[in-house]
Short mmCIF file of C-alpha atoms in Angstrom, two decimals:
data_model
loop_
_atom_site.label_atom_id
_atom_site.label_comp_id
_atom_site.label_asym_id
_atom_site.label_seq_id
_atom_site.Cartn_x
_atom_site.Cartn_y
_atom_site.Cartn_z
CA UNK R 593 21.83 -89.62 -47.98
CA UNK R 594 18.22 -90.64 -47.33
CA UNK R 595 18.93 -94.15 -48.60
CA UNK R 596 21.91 -94.51 -46.25
CA UNK R 597 19.82 -93.34 -43.27
CA UNK R 598 17.05 -95.77 -44.13
CA UNK R 599 19.60 -98.56 -44.50
CA UNK R 600 21.19 -97.63 -41.15
CA UNK R 601 17.86 -97.48 -39.27
CA UNK R 602 16.79 -100.71 -40.91
CA UNK R 603 19.93 -102.46 -39.71
CA UNK R 604 19.51 -100.99 -36.20
CA UNK R 605 15.90 -102.17 -36.06
CA UNK R 606 16.90 -105.66 -37.19
CA UNK R 607 19.71 -105.72 -34.58
CA UNK R 608 17.35 -104.73 -31.73
CA UNK R 609 14.79 -107.30 -32.88
CA UNK R 610 17.46 -110.01 -32.75
CA UNK R 611 18.54 -108.87 -29.26
CA UNK R 612 14.91 -108.93 -28.12
CA UNK R 613 14.41 -112.47 -29.43
CA UNK R 614 17.65 -113.63 -27.79
CA UNK R 615 16.59 -112.07 -24.45
CA UNK R 616 13.23 -113.86 -24.60
CA UNK R 617 14.97 -117.15 -25.43
CA UNK R 618 17.47 -116.79 -22.55
CA UNK R 619 14.69 -115.87 -20.14
CA UNK R 620 12.64 -118.87 -21.23
CA UNK R 621 15.58 -121.24 -20.88
CA UNK R 622 16.56 -119.88 -17.46
CA UNK R 623 12.97 -120.13 -16.22
CA UNK R 624 12.71 -123.70 -17.50
CA UNK R 625 16.01 -124.59 -15.81
CA UNK R 626 14.96 -122.93 -12.53
CA UNK R 627 11.68 -124.79 -12.67
CA UNK R 628 13.19 -128.22 -13.14
CA UNK R 629 16.33 -128.28 -11.01
CA UNK R 630 14.54 -129.37 -7.84
CA UNK R 631 12.28 -132.30 -6.92
CA UNK R 632 9.66 -132.02 -4.18
CA UNK R 633 6.72 -133.83 -2.58
CA UNK R 634 3.12 -132.62 -2.72
CA UNK R 635 0.52 -133.94 -0.30
CA UNK R 636 -2.90 -134.76 -1.74
CA UNK R 637 -6.24 -134.31 0.04
CA UNK R 638 -6.66 -136.29 3.26
CA UNK R 639 -9.35 -138.98 3.18
CA UNK R 640 -10.83 -141.31 5.79
CA UNK R 641 -11.63 -145.00 5.73
CA UNK R 642 -14.72 -146.54 7.34
CA UNK R 643 -12.84 -147.32 10.56
CA UNK R 644 -11.70 -143.69 10.95
CA UNK R 645 -8.11 -144.09 9.75
CA UNK R 646 -6.73 -141.11 7.85
CA UNK R 647 -4.76 -141.58 4.64
CA UNK R 648 -3.42 -139.60 1.70
CA UNK R 649 -1.09 -139.80 -1.27
CA UNK R 650 2.20 -137.91 -1.50
CA UNK R 651 3.14 -137.19 -5.11
CA UNK R 652 6.65 -136.68 -6.48
CA UNK R 653 6.92 -133.41 -8.47
CA UNK R 654 9.63 -131.84 -10.62
CA UNK R 655 9.10 -128.12 -10.98
CA UNK R 656 5.36 -127.67 -11.49
CA UNK R 657 4.74 -131.00 -13.24
CA UNK R 658 4.00 -134.50 -11.99
CA UNK R 659 7.12 -136.61 -12.06
CA UNK R 660 7.60 -140.33 -12.61
CA UNK R 661 10.82 -142.22 -11.90
CA UNK R 662 11.84 -145.85 -12.02
CA UNK R 663 12.04 -147.72 -8.73
CA UNK R 664 15.80 -148.13 -9.06
CA UNK R 665 16.12 -144.31 -9.08
CA UNK R 666 14.75 -144.17 -5.52
CA UNK R 667 17.50 -144.81 -2.99
CA UNK R 668 15.21 -144.67 0.06
CA UNK R 669 11.68 -143.61 1.03
CA UNK R 670 10.47 -143.24 4.61
CA UNK R 671 7.77 -141.77 6.80
CA UNK R 672 8.52 -140.58 10.32
CA UNK R 673 5.34 -140.55 12.45
CA UNK R 674 5.26 -138.48 15.65
CA UNK R 675 2.21 -139.40 17.70
CA UNK R 676 -0.20 -137.01 19.39
CA UNK R 677 -2.85 -137.09 22.12
CA UNK R 678 -2.50 -140.12 24.43
CA UNK R 679 0.15 -141.80 22.27
CA UNK R 680 3.75 -140.75 22.69
CA UNK R 681 6.94 -141.42 20.78
CA UNK R 682 7.65 -141.85 17.12
CA UNK R 683 7.81 -144.53 14.46
CA UNK R 684 9.75 -144.90 11.19
CA UNK R 685 8.35 -146.91 8.31
CA UNK R 686 9.72 -147.64 4.85
CA UNK R 687 7.45 -146.51 2.00
CA UNK R 688 6.93 -148.17 -1.35
CA UNK R 689 6.68 -146.13 -4.53
CA UNK R 690 3.81 -146.70 -6.94
CA UNK R 691 3.73 -145.44 -10.51
CA UNK R 692 0.15 -144.38 -11.29
CA UNK R 693 -0.37 -142.84 -14.72
CA UNK R 694 2.37 -140.23 -15.10
CA UNK R 695 2.96 -139.92 -11.35
CA UNK R 696 5.15 -141.54 -8.71
CA UNK R 697 3.08 -141.82 -5.53
CA UNK R 698 3.75 -142.77 -1.90
CA UNK R 699 0.76 -143.75 0.26
CA UNK R 700 0.65 -142.77 3.93
CA UNK R 701 -2.00 -143.86 6.44
CA UNK R 702 -2.45 -143.72 10.23
CA UNK R 703 -5.29 -144.72 12.60
CA UNK R 704 -4.13 -142.17 15.22
CA UNK R 705 -3.46 -138.43 15.23
CA UNK R 706 0.12 -137.94 14.12
CA UNK R 707 2.45 -135.60 12.32
CA UNK R 708 3.91 -137.18 9.19
CA UNK R 709 7.34 -136.44 7.83
CA UNK R 710 7.76 -138.10 4.42
CA UNK R 711 11.36 -138.27 3.13
CA UNK R 712 12.54 -139.53 -0.24
CA UNK R 713 16.09 -139.75 -1.57
CA UNK R 714 16.83 -140.46 -5.22
CA UNK R 715 19.53 -140.42 -7.85
CA UNK R 716 18.19 -139.15 -11.16
CA UNK R 717 20.10 -138.35 -14.33
CA UNK R 718 23.44 -138.04 -12.55
CA UNK R 719 22.23 -135.86 -9.67
CA UNK R 720 21.23 -136.59 -6.06
CA UNK R 721 18.00 -135.22 -4.59
CA UNK R 722 16.12 -135.41 -1.31
CA UNK R 723 12.49 -134.37 -1.06
CA UNK R 724 10.53 -133.92 2.15
CA UNK R 725 6.97 -133.02 3.12
CA UNK R 726 5.59 -132.33 6.62
CA UNK R 727 1.87 -132.51 7.39
CA UNK R 728 -0.61 -133.87 9.94
CA UNK R 729 -3.04 -136.78 9.80
CA UNK R 730 -5.92 -136.84 12.29
CA UNK R 731 -6.85 -140.50 12.44
CA UNK R 732 -9.53 -141.79 14.79
CA UNK R 733 -9.46 -145.45 13.83
CA UNK R 734 -10.39 -148.47 15.90
CA UNK R 735 -7.18 -150.51 15.61
CA UNK R 736 -4.71 -148.12 17.25
CA UNK R 737 -2.64 -150.48 19.38
CA UNK R 738 -1.15 -152.40 16.46
CA UNK R 739 0.09 -149.13 14.96
CA UNK R 740 1.52 -147.48 18.08
CA UNK R 741 3.08 -150.55 19.73
CA UNK R 742 6.12 -151.44 17.70
CA UNK R 743 9.74 -152.49 17.92
CA UNK R 744 12.48 -149.92 17.31
CA UNK R 745 13.16 -149.53 13.60
CA UNK R 746 16.46 -150.45 11.97
CA UNK R 747 15.99 -147.58 9.50
CA UNK R 748 18.25 -144.54 9.69
CA UNK R 749 16.62 -141.28 8.71
CA UNK R 750 17.56 -139.91 5.31
CA UNK R 751 20.12 -137.10 5.07
CA UNK R 752 20.31 -134.32 4.14
CA UNK R 753 16.97 -133.48 5.78
CA UNK R 754 15.10 -130.70 7.51
CA UNK R 755 14.15 -131.04 11.18
CA UNK R 756 11.14 -128.87 11.94
CA UNK R 757 10.02 -127.57 15.31
CA UNK R 758 6.72 -128.95 14.13
CA UNK R 759 3.50 -127.01 14.57
CA UNK R 760 0.38 -129.01 13.72
CA UNK R 761 -1.22 -125.85 12.28
CA UNK R 762 1.52 -123.46 11.01
CA UNK R 763 0.13 -120.00 10.24
CA UNK R 764 1.13 -116.86 8.41
CA UNK R 765 2.84 -114.25 10.58
CA UNK R 766 4.27 -117.06 12.73
CA UNK R 767 7.95 -117.97 13.07
CA UNK R 768 8.92 -121.35 11.64
CA UNK R 769 11.99 -123.06 13.08
CA UNK R 770 13.96 -125.74 11.28
CA UNK R 771 17.41 -127.28 11.23
CA UNK R 772 19.21 -128.51 8.14
CA UNK R 773 21.05 -131.75 8.90
CA UNK R 774 23.65 -133.28 6.60
CA UNK R 775 25.61 -136.51 7.17
CA UNK R 776 23.54 -137.12 10.30
CA UNK R 777 24.82 -134.03 12.14
CA UNK R 778 23.96 -130.37 12.28
CA UNK R 779 26.62 -128.17 10.72
CA UNK R 780 26.97 -125.48 13.37
CA UNK R 781 30.04 -123.97 11.75
CA UNK R 782 27.78 -122.12 9.32
CA UNK R 783 26.30 -118.84 10.47
CA UNK R 784 23.84 -118.58 7.58
CA UNK R 785 22.55 -120.62 4.67
CA UNK R 786 21.35 -119.48 1.28
CA UNK R 787 17.86 -120.86 0.81
CA UNK R 788 15.59 -120.57 -2.20
CA UNK R 789 11.93 -120.19 -1.32
CA UNK R 790 8.90 -120.84 -3.48
CA UNK R 791 5.70 -119.32 -2.07
CA UNK R 792 2.77 -120.51 -4.17
CA UNK R 793 5.17 -120.69 -7.11
CA UNK R 794 6.76 -117.26 -6.62
CA UNK R 795 10.51 -117.59 -6.11
CA UNK R 796 12.77 -115.64 -3.81
CA UNK R 797 16.24 -116.22 -2.34
CA UNK R 798 17.09 -115.47 1.28
CA UNK R 799 20.09 -115.95 3.54
CA UNK R 800 18.66 -117.42 6.73
CA UNK R 801 20.79 -117.02 9.85
CA UNK R 802 21.28 -119.67 12.53
CA UNK R 803 20.02 -118.93 16.03
CA UNK R 804 21.70 -120.08 19.27
CA UNK R 805 20.07 -123.53 18.97
CA UNK R 806 21.41 -124.04 15.47
CA UNK R 807 18.02 -123.52 13.85
CA UNK R 808 16.96 -121.29 10.99
CA UNK R 809 13.86 -119.14 11.36
CA UNK R 810 11.46 -118.00 8.69
CA UNK R 811 8.24 -116.02 9.04
CA UNK R 812 5.63 -116.35 6.33
CA UNK R 813 4.00 -113.07 5.30
CA UNK R 814 0.84 -112.14 7.16
CA UNK R 815 -2.47 -112.94 5.58
CA UNK R 816 -5.09 -110.50 4.38
CA UNK R 817 -8.18 -109.93 6.56
CA UNK R 818 -10.56 -112.85 6.60
CA UNK R 819 -13.30 -110.58 5.34
CA UNK R 820 -11.80 -110.99 1.88
CA UNK R 821 -10.14 -114.41 2.13
CA UNK R 822 -11.47 -117.82 3.21
CA UNK R 823 -10.22 -118.89 6.65
CA UNK R 824 -8.88 -122.24 5.41
CA UNK R 825 -6.68 -120.88 2.65
CA UNK R 826 -3.11 -122.12 2.73
CA UNK R 827 0.15 -121.21 1.07
CA UNK R 828 2.59 -123.83 -0.12
CA UNK R 829 6.16 -123.03 0.93
CA UNK R 830 9.04 -124.99 -0.58
CA UNK R 831 12.51 -124.55 0.95
CA UNK R 832 15.33 -125.46 -1.48
CA UNK R 833 18.96 -125.92 -0.40
CA UNK R 834 21.88 -126.94 -2.62
CA UNK R 835 24.71 -128.70 -0.80
CA UNK R 836 27.26 -131.50 -1.05
CA UNK R 837 27.24 -134.99 0.46
CA UNK R 838 30.34 -137.20 0.25
CA UNK R 839 31.65 -134.97 -2.52
CA UNK R 840 28.45 -135.19 -4.57
CA UNK R 841 26.15 -132.25 -5.26
CA UNK R 842 22.69 -132.69 -3.79
CA UNK R 843 19.50 -130.61 -3.83
CA UNK R 844 17.13 -130.90 -0.86
CA UNK R 845 13.58 -129.60 -0.55
CA UNK R 846 11.02 -129.27 2.23
CA UNK R 847 7.38 -128.56 1.45
CA UNK R 848 4.85 -127.41 4.07
CA UNK R 849 1.48 -125.69 3.95
CA UNK R 850 1.10 -122.50 5.99
CA UNK R 851 -2.46 -121.47 6.73
CA UNK R 852 -3.89 -117.98 6.86
CA UNK R 853 -3.89 -116.83 10.45
CA UNK R 854 -7.30 -116.08 11.90
CA UNK R 855 -5.90 -113.00 13.66
CA UNK R 856 -2.53 -112.61 11.91
CA UNK R 857 -3.55 -109.46 10.03
CA UNK R 858 -4.37 -107.60 13.23
CA UNK R 859 -1.90 -105.09 14.71
CA UNK R 860 -1.57 -106.16 18.36
CA UNK R 861 0.12 -102.92 19.45
CA UNK R 862 -2.70 -100.80 18.06
CA UNK R 863 -5.18 -103.09 19.79
CA UNK R 864 -3.40 -102.71 23.15
CA UNK R 865 -3.28 -98.90 22.79
CA UNK R 866 -6.99 -98.80 21.87
CA UNK R 867 -7.85 -101.03 24.83
CA UNK R 868 -5.83 -98.80 27.18
CA UNK R 869 -7.48 -95.59 25.88
CA UNK R 870 -10.97 -97.08 26.20
CA UNK R 871 -10.16 -98.32 29.72
CA UNK R 872 -8.91 -94.85 30.79
CA UNK R 873 -11.99 -93.11 29.34
CA UNK R 874 -14.29 -95.64 31.03
CA UNK R 875 -12.52 -95.22 34.38
CA UNK R 876 -12.70 -91.41 34.18
CA UNK R 877 -16.38 -91.60 33.26
CA UNK R 878 -17.21 -93.92 36.16
CA UNK R 879 -15.20 -91.78 38.59
CA UNK R 880 -16.96 -88.61 37.40
CA UNK R 881 -20.35 -90.31 37.69
CA UNK R 882 -19.67 -91.46 41.27
CA UNK R 883 -18.34 -88.03 42.31
CA UNK R 884 -21.27 -86.04 40.91
CA UNK R 885 -23.11 -83.83 43.53
CA UNK R 886 -26.38 -85.22 44.91
CA UNK R 887 -28.32 -81.93 45.20
CA UNK R 888 -31.69 -83.48 45.82
CA UNK R 889 -30.52 -86.35 48.05
CA UNK R 890 -32.11 -84.98 51.28
CA UNK R 891 -35.18 -83.24 49.93
#
């Protein structure tokens, strides 16, 4: 009887060990698949040339790794500049891909202050992708006229794409507005869209609803107090949408950096209540002081 029990428990232990190994394997495979089924653009550090022009590299990524493709894989690459300060309007330029080491890089430069919207569309291993990155360049170069005076471009913006209500300094605790445009038009028939989000690598899925203007809204979580975090810390947010274009499946991404709000961790309602209470106490104190009896005024 003891031998049969030992044999039974031994088999059960072996069975659970096999199940545990299979679970680990499935988890590993699913994580690897989730990591690699989207392509995105990461902006490098902004640098400045001697004449004040700002420039940076935008690197193609697949999951968490640098990603290199052949030039024939890239269907189109563009940068949409929207000018700031005294310059108005926008400009579209075609970008050229460069393979540097194990990376595919796009170089962006501007002698004026502008928001940059880099868009890349590619066909890789039987699947279509678009990748997009929004950021600002604060150029103060000398040769500004040649960059801002231009003829209308023949380029048509890549679709699918994200259209941001762009904020030059997006912060935590602040609503972000964006539209998702496919085939050159906004699909207003949808009331919500399932969107995967990656916040500093942590994944979550949300169904974002359309507002009256046909835009989705998303609010990044508030930051911790600046007493414990540096005031220039930023979070990378990648929006991932799977869709179809002309009957083909396509995955689109938008990457932006959201900065820790200087005052985002404060509770405004508590501040207003505290201000009101202090004001009432101060007013009562002043009134009591002015109404006090002057016993020795005529002595």
